[in-house]
Amino acid sequence: MSRADKREHLIDVAIDLFNRHGYHATGVDRIMEATGISKATLYRHFNTKDDLIVAALAKIDEAAREEMRTFVENASADPRERLLATFGQLEIWLEDQSFAGCPFMAAASEFGDDPNIVLQQVQMHKRLYLAFFEELTRAAKIPDPKTVARQFVMLHEGAVAFAQVLGAKGVAATARKAAEVILDTAHPAAEQRAHLA
């Protein structure tokens, strides 16, 4: 196994362990046992366990945002429908058997007391996620796109929390209905402004 392959293997196994057991509860010994990689090799790739956590979160972030973007772009060419399509991708994730809640919120709950590199990675993910929704709302020519983007992100985040605690069935569909109300409220305002102009 090449050096690059060992690093990716470490990250992939760590993601699985962190999701199942938590960040603090997953020690270096457990990671070594699961990967078959020595402690010396682990620390050649990552100076600290926190560095490994950051790498794991970065990989999850990149994959999740790419999956969402691809799903939305394939769903429709219409900007409004692309916004609503985000709930289709959300439904797939929530109802997957591997769903165990948001790994970023889990990390924030364990590392949120003081500024640190893990919390910074969590904040970066949430900012990029919000920026994606701002891109979609601007494409849909929605007045005050930043506010509507925040509303959509809050619906997604709330759906994830609800699904983790009470079950995922129908959660994404319910969130989508709320999103439709937001869009129906936003678009008449846009039409009124165009008429007054």
Coordinates of C-alpha atoms in Angstrom, one line a residue:
M1 CA 0.0 0.0 0.0
S2 CA 1.4 3.4 -1.0
R3 CA 1.9 6.3 1.4
A4 CA -1.1 8.1 -0.2
D5 CA -3.2 4.9 0.0
K6 CA -2.4 4.5 3.7
R7 CA -3.4 8.0 4.4
E8 CA -6.7 7.6 2.7
H9 CA -7.3 4.3 4.4
L10 CA -6.7 5.9 7.8
I11 CA -9.1 8.7 7.0
D12 CA -11.8 6.3 5.7
V13 CA -11.6 4.0 8.8
A14 CA -11.5 7.0 11.1
I15 CA -14.7 8.4 9.5
D16 CA -16.5 5.2 10.2
L17 CA -15.2 4.9 13.8
F18 CA -15.9 8.6 14.6
N19 CA -19.5 8.2 13.3
R20 CA -20.1 5.1 15.3
H21 CA -18.3 5.9 18.5
G22 CA -17.7 9.7 18.6
Y23 CA -14.5 11.7 18.4
H24 CA -13.2 11.6 21.9
A25 CA -14.3 8.0 22.5
T26 CA -12.3 6.8 19.5
G27 CA -8.8 6.6 20.6
V28 CA -5.6 6.2 18.6
D29 CA -5.3 2.5 19.7
R30 CA -8.7 1.7 18.3
I31 CA -7.8 3.4 15.0
M32 CA -4.5 1.4 14.9
E33 CA -6.4 -1.9 15.6
A34 CA -9.0 -1.2 12.9
T35 CA -6.5 -0.1 10.2
G36 CA -3.6 -2.4 11.0
I37 CA -1.3 0.6 10.8
S38 CA 1.3 1.3 13.5
K39 CA 1.2 4.3 15.7
A40 CA 4.5 5.5 14.1
T41 CA 2.9 5.3 10.7
L42 CA -0.2 7.1 11.9
Y43 CA 1.8 10.0 13.3
R44 CA 3.8 10.2 10.1
H45 CA 0.6 11.1 8.3
F46 CA -1.0 13.2 11.1
N47 CA 0.8 15.1 13.8
T48 CA -2.1 14.8 16.2
K49 CA -5.5 13.0 16.5
D50 CA -7.1 16.4 15.9
D51 CA -5.3 16.6 12.6
L52 CA -6.9 13.3 11.6
I53 CA -10.3 14.5 12.7
V54 CA -9.9 17.6 10.5
A55 CA -8.9 15.5 7.5
A56 CA -11.9 13.2 8.1
L57 CA -14.3 16.1 8.3
A58 CA -12.7 17.7 5.2
K59 CA -13.3 14.5 3.2
I60 CA -16.9 14.3 4.4
D61 CA -17.4 17.9 3.5
E62 CA -16.0 17.6 0.0
A63 CA -18.0 14.4 -0.8
A64 CA -21.3 15.8 0.7
R65 CA -21.1 19.0 -1.2
E66 CA -20.2 17.3 -4.5
E67 CA -23.0 14.8 -4.1
M68 CA -25.5 17.6 -3.4
R69 CA -24.3 19.7 -6.3
T70 CA -24.5 16.8 -8.7
F71 CA -27.9 15.7 -7.5
V72 CA -29.3 19.2 -7.9
E73 CA -27.8 19.9 -11.3
N74 CA -29.2 16.5 -12.6
A75 CA -32.6 17.1 -11.0
S76 CA -33.6 20.1 -13.1
A77 CA -32.5 23.1 -15.1
D78 CA -35.0 25.3 -13.4
P79 CA -33.5 27.4 -10.5
R80 CA -36.5 27.1 -8.2
E81 CA -36.7 23.3 -8.7
R82 CA -33.0 23.0 -8.0
L83 CA -33.6 24.6 -4.6
L84 CA -36.3 22.2 -3.8
A85 CA -34.3 19.3 -5.2
T86 CA -31.9 19.7 -2.3
F87 CA -34.5 18.0 -0.1
G88 CA -34.4 15.0 -2.4
Q89 CA -30.7 14.6 -1.7
L90 CA -31.4 15.2 2.0
E91 CA -34.0 12.4 2.0
I92 CA -31.6 9.9 0.5
W93 CA -29.1 10.7 3.3
L94 CA -31.5 10.7 6.1
E95 CA -33.1 7.4 5.1
D96 CA -29.8 5.6 4.5
Q97 CA -29.1 2.9 7.0
S98 CA -25.7 4.4 7.8
F99 CA -27.2 7.7 8.8
A100 CA -26.1 8.6 12.3
G101 CA -26.7 12.4 12.5
C102 CA -24.5 15.2 11.3
P103 CA -20.8 14.5 11.8
F104 CA -20.1 18.2 11.9
M105 CA -22.6 19.0 14.7
A106 CA -21.3 16.0 16.6
A107 CA -17.8 17.4 16.3
A108 CA -19.0 20.8 17.3
S109 CA -20.6 19.3 20.4
E110 CA -17.4 17.7 21.4
F111 CA -14.9 20.4 20.5
G112 CA -17.0 23.6 20.8
D113 CA -15.8 25.0 24.1
D114 CA -12.7 26.7 22.8
P115 CA -11.3 27.8 19.4
N116 CA -9.5 24.8 17.8
I117 CA -8.8 23.4 14.4
V118 CA -11.7 20.9 14.6
L119 CA -14.3 23.6 15.3
Q120 CA -12.7 25.7 12.5
Q121 CA -13.3 22.9 10.1
V122 CA -16.9 22.5 11.2
Q123 CA -17.5 26.3 10.7
M124 CA -15.9 26.1 7.3
H125 CA -18.2 23.3 6.2
K126 CA -21.3 25.2 7.4
R127 CA -20.1 28.4 5.6
L128 CA -19.6 26.5 2.4
Y129 CA -22.9 24.8 2.7
L130 CA -24.6 28.2 3.2
A131 CA -22.7 29.7 0.3
F132 CA -24.0 26.9 -2.0
F133 CA -27.6 27.8 -1.0
E134 CA -26.9 31.5 -1.6
E135 CA -25.7 30.5 -5.1
L136 CA -29.0 28.7 -5.7
T137 CA -31.2 31.5 -4.4
R138 CA -29.3 34.1 -6.5
A139 CA -29.8 31.9 -9.6
A140 CA -33.5 31.8 -8.8
K141 CA -33.5 35.6 -8.6
I142 CA -35.0 35.6 -5.1
P143 CA -35.2 38.9 -3.3
D144 CA -32.9 38.9 -0.3
P145 CA -31.2 35.7 -1.3
K146 CA -29.0 35.5 1.8
T147 CA -32.0 35.4 4.1
V148 CA -33.8 32.7 2.0
A149 CA -30.5 30.7 1.8
R150 CA -30.3 30.8 5.6
Q151 CA -33.9 29.7 5.9
F152 CA -33.2 26.7 3.6
V153 CA -30.1 25.7 5.6
M154 CA -32.1 25.9 8.8
L155 CA -34.7 23.6 7.4
H156 CA -32.0 21.2 6.4
E157 CA -30.3 21.3 9.8
G158 CA -33.6 21.0 11.6
A159 CA -34.6 18.0 9.5
V160 CA -31.3 16.3 10.3
A161 CA -31.7 16.8 14.0
F162 CA -35.3 15.7 13.9
A163 CA -34.4 12.5 11.9
Q164 CA -31.6 11.6 14.3
V165 CA -33.9 11.8 17.4
L166 CA -37.3 10.8 16.1
G167 CA -36.7 8.9 12.9
A168 CA -36.3 9.9 9.2
K169 CA -39.5 8.8 7.6
G170 CA -41.2 11.7 5.9
V171 CA -38.9 14.3 7.4
A172 CA -37.3 15.6 4.2
A173 CA -40.7 15.8 2.5
T174 CA -42.1 17.9 5.4
A175 CA -39.1 20.2 5.2
R176 CA -39.6 20.6 1.5
K177 CA -43.2 21.7 2.0
A178 CA -42.0 24.4 4.4
A179 CA -39.4 25.4 1.7
E180 CA -42.2 25.7 -0.9
V181 CA -44.0 28.2 1.4
I182 CA -40.8 30.2 1.7
L183 CA -40.4 30.4 -2.1
D184 CA -44.1 31.1 -2.7
T185 CA -43.8 34.0 -0.2
A186 CA -40.5 35.3 -1.8
H187 CA -41.6 35.2 -5.4
P188 CA -44.7 37.4 -5.2
A189 CA -42.5 40.1 -3.7
A190 CA -40.2 39.8 -6.7
E191 CA -43.1 40.1 -9.1
Q192 CA -44.5 43.2 -7.2
R193 CA -41.1 44.9 -7.3
A194 CA -40.9 44.2 -11.1
H195 CA -44.4 45.7 -11.6
L196 CA -43.6 48.8 -9.6
A197 CA -40.4 49.3 -11.6

